[in-house]
mmCIF file of C-alpha atoms in Angstrom:
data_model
loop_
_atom_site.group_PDB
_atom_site.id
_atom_site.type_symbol
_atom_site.label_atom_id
_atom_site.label_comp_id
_atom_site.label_asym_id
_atom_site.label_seq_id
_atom_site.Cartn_x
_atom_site.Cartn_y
_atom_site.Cartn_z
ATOM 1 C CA UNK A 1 0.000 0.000 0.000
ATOM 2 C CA UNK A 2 2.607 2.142 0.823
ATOM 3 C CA UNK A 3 4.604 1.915 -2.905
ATOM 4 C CA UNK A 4 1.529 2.670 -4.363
ATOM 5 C CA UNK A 5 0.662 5.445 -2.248
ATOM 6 C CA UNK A 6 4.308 6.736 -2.909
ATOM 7 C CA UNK A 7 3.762 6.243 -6.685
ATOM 8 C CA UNK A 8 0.578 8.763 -6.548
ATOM 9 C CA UNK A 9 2.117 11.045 -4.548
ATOM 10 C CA UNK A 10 5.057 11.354 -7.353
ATOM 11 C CA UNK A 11 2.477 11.678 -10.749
ATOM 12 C CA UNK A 12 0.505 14.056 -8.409
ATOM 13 C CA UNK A 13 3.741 16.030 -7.898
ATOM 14 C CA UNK A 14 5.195 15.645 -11.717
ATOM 15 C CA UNK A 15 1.830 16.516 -12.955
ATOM 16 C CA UNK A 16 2.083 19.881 -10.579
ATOM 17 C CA UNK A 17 5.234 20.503 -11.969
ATOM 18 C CA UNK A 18 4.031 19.906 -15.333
ATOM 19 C CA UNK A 19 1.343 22.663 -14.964
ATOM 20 C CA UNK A 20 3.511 25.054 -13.822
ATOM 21 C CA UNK A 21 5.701 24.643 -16.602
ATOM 22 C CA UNK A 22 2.886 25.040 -18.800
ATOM 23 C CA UNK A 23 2.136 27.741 -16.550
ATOM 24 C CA UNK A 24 5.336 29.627 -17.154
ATOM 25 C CA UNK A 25 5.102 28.810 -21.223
ATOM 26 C CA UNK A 26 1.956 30.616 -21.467
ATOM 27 C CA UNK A 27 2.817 33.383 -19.477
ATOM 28 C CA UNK A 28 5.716 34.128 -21.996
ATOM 29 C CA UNK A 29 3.401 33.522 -24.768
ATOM 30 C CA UNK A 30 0.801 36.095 -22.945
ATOM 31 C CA UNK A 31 3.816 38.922 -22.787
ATOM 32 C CA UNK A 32 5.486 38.032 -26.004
ATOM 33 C CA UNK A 33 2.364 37.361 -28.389
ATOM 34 C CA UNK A 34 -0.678 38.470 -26.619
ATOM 35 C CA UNK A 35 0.318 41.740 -25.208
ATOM 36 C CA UNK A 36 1.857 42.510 -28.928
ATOM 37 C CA UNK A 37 -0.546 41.612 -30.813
ATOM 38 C CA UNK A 38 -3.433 43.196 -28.899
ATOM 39 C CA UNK A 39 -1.790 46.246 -30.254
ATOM 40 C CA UNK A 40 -1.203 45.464 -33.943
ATOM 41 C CA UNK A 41 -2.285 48.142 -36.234
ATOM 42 C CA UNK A 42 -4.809 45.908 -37.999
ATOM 43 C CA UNK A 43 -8.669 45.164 -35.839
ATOM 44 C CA UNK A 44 -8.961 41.677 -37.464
ATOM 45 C CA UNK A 45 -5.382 40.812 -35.510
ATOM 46 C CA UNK A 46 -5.967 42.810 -32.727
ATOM 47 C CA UNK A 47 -9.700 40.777 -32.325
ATOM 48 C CA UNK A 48 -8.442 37.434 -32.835
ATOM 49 C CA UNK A 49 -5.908 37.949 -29.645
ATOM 50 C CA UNK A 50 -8.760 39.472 -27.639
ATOM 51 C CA UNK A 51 -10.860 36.165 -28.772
ATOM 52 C CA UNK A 52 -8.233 33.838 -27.820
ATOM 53 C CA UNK A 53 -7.623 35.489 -24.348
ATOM 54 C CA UNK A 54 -11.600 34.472 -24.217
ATOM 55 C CA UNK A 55 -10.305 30.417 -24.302
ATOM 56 C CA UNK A 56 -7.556 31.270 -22.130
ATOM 57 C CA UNK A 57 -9.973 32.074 -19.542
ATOM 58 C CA UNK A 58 -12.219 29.486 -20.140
ATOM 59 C CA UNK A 59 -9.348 26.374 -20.299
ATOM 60 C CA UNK A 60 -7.870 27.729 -17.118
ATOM 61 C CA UNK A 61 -10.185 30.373 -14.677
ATOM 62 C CA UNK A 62 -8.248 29.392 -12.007
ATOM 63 C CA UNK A 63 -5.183 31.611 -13.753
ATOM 64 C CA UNK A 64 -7.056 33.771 -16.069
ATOM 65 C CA UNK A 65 -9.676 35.399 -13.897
ATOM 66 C CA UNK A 66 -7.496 38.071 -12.928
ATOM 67 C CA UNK A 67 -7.723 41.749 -13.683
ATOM 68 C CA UNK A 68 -4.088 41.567 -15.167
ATOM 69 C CA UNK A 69 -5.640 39.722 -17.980
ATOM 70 C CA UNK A 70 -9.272 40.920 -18.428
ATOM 71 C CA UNK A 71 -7.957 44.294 -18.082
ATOM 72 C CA UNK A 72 -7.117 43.681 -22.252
ATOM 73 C CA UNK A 73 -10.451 42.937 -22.889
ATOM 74 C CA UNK A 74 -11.959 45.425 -20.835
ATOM 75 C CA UNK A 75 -10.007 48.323 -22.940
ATOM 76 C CA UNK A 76 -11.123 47.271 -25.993
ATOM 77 C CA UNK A 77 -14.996 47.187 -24.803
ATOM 78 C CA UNK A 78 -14.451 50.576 -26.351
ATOM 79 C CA UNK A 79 -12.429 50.020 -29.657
ATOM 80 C CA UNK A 80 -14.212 51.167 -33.030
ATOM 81 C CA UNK A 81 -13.966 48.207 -34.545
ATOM 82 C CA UNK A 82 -17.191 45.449 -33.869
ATOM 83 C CA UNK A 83 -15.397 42.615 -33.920
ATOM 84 C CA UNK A 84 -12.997 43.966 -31.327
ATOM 85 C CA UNK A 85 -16.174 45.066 -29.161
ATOM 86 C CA UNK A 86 -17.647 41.531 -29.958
ATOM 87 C CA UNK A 87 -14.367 39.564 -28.737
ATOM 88 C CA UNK A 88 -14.165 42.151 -25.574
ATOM 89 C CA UNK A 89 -17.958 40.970 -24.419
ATOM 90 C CA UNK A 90 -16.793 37.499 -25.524
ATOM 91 C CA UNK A 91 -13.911 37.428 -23.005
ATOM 92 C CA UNK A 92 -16.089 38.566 -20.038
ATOM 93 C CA UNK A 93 -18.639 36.352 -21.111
ATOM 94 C CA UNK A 94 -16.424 33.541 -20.542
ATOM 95 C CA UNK A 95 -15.323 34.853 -17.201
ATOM 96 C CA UNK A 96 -18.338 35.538 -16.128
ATOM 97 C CA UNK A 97 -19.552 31.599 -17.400
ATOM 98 C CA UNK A 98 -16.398 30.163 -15.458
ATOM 99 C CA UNK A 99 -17.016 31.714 -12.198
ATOM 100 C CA UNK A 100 -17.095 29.413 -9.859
ATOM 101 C CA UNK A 101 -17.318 29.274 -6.020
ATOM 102 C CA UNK A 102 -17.284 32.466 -4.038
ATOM 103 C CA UNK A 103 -13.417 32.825 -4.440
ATOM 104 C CA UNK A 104 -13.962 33.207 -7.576
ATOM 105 C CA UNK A 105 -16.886 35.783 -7.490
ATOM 106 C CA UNK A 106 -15.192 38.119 -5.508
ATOM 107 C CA UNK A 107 -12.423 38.175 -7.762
ATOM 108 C CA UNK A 108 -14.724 39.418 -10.201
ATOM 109 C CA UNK A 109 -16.627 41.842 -8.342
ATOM 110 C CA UNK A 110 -15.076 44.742 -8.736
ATOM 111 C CA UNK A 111 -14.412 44.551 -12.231
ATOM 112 C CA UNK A 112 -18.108 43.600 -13.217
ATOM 113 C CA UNK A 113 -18.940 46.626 -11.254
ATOM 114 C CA UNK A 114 -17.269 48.340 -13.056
ATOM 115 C CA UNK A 115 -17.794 46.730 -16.483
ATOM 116 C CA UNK A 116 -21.138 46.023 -16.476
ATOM 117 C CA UNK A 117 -23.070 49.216 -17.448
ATOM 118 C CA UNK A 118 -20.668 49.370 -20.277
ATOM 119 C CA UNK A 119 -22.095 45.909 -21.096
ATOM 120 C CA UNK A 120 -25.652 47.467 -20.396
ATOM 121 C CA UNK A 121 -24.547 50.146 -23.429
ATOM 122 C CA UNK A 122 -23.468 47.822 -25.721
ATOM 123 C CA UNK A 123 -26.386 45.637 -25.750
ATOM 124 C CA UNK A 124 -27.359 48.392 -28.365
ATOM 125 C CA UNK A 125 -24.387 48.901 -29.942
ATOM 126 C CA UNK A 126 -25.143 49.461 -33.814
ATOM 127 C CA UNK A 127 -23.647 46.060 -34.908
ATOM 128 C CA UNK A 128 -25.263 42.599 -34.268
ATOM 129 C CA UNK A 129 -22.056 40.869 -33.202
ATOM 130 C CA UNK A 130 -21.227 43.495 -29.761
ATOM 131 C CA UNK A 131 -24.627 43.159 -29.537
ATOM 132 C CA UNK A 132 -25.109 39.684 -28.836
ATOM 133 C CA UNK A 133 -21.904 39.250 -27.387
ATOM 134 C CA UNK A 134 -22.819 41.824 -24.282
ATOM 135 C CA UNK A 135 -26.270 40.230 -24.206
ATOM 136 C CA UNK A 136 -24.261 36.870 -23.427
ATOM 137 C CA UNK A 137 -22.059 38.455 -20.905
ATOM 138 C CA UNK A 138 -25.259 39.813 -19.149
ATOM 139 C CA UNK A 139 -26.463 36.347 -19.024
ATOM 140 C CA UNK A 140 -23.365 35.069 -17.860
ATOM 141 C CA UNK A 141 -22.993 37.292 -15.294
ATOM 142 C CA UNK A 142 -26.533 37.213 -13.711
ATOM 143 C CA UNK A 143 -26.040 33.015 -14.065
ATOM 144 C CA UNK A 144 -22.687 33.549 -11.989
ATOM 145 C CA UNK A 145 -24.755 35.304 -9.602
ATOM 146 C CA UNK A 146 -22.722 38.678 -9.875
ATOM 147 C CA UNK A 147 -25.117 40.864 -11.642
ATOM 148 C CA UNK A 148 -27.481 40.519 -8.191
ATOM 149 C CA UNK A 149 -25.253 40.802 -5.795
ATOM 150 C CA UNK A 150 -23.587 43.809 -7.478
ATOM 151 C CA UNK A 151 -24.036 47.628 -5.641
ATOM 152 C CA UNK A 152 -25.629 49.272 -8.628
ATOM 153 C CA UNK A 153 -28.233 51.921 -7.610
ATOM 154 C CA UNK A 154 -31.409 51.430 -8.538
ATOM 155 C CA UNK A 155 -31.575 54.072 -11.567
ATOM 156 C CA UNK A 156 -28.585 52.390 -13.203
ATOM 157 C CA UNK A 157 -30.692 48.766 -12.150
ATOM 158 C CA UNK A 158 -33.566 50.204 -13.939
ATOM 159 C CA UNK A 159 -31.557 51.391 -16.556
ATOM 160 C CA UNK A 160 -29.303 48.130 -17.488
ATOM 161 C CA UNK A 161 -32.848 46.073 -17.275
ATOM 162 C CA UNK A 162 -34.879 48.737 -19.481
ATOM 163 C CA UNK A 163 -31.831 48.264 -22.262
ATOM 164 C CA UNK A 164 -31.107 44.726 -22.275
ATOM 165 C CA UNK A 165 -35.189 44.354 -22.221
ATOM 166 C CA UNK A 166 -35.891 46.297 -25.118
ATOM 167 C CA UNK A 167 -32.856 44.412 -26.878
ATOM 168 C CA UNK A 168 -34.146 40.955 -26.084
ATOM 169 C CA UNK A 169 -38.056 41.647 -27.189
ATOM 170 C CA UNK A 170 -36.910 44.388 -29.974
ATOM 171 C CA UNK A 171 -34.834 41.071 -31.385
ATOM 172 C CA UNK A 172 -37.761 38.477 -31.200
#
């Protein structure tokens, strides 16, 4: 019992040390490829980095529900371009969908607070794909159980609900 309680013990550590590595590899990648790219000159690059932060977050919360990485997506919740608005939503979408546990929650707090009348805008944003993408988010968000607990006042409560509404029953 004891060898093969011993042998567990090591794959539990190699695997640990495995992920770390992995860890480490996509932190370089983040700083060398990410953070570059999220500033190329051309919206079609600069949207496909914001979209892949968006699986980032969703293959590991644990690491990517931090503000040092959805702070690129939240920037770009402003960009001209749709499809950089559209990947932006997308990212906190998926952060909001992979909250999980009150650890977690709190983590986001504060930056759904502070993201999610821009969210509330968006949701008529002149193009379809922000659009949908902030309506997602929304949902995501009130699923996690964020958009309750959040200390909106009740004008901008009335005021997130009247525009994501309208959107919802405008679309049907």
């Amino acid at each position: 019992k004891g060898s093969k309680r011993e042998a567990v013990a090591a794959t539990a550590a190699e695997l640990e040390a495995s992920l770390e590595a992995l860890d480490g590899f996509a932190e370089g990648v983040f700083e060398d490829v990410f953070c570059k790219r999220y500033r190329d000159a051309r919206a079609c690059v600069r949207a496909a980095a914001v979209e892949g932060l968006a699986g980032w977050v969703r293959a590991r919360p644990k690491r990517y529900l931090d503000a040092k990485y959805l702070k690129y997506a939240a920037w770009c919740l402003d960009f001209p371009d749709a499809r950089e608005r559209a990947a932006a939503a997308g990212v906190l979408g998926a952060a909001f969908g992979a909250c999980e546990g009150d650890a977690q929650r709190e983590a986001l707090r504060d930056f759904a607070l502070r993201f999610v009348p821009r969210l509330g805008e968006m949701a008529h944003d002149v193009d379809e794909r922000p659009r949908r993408a902030a309506v997602a988010a929304l949902a995501a968000c009130l699923g996690c159980g964020l958009l309750g607990d959040l200390d909106l006042g009740d004008d901008e409560v009335a005021e997130l609900t009247d525009k994501v509404y309208s959107k919802i029953v405008d679309e049907d």
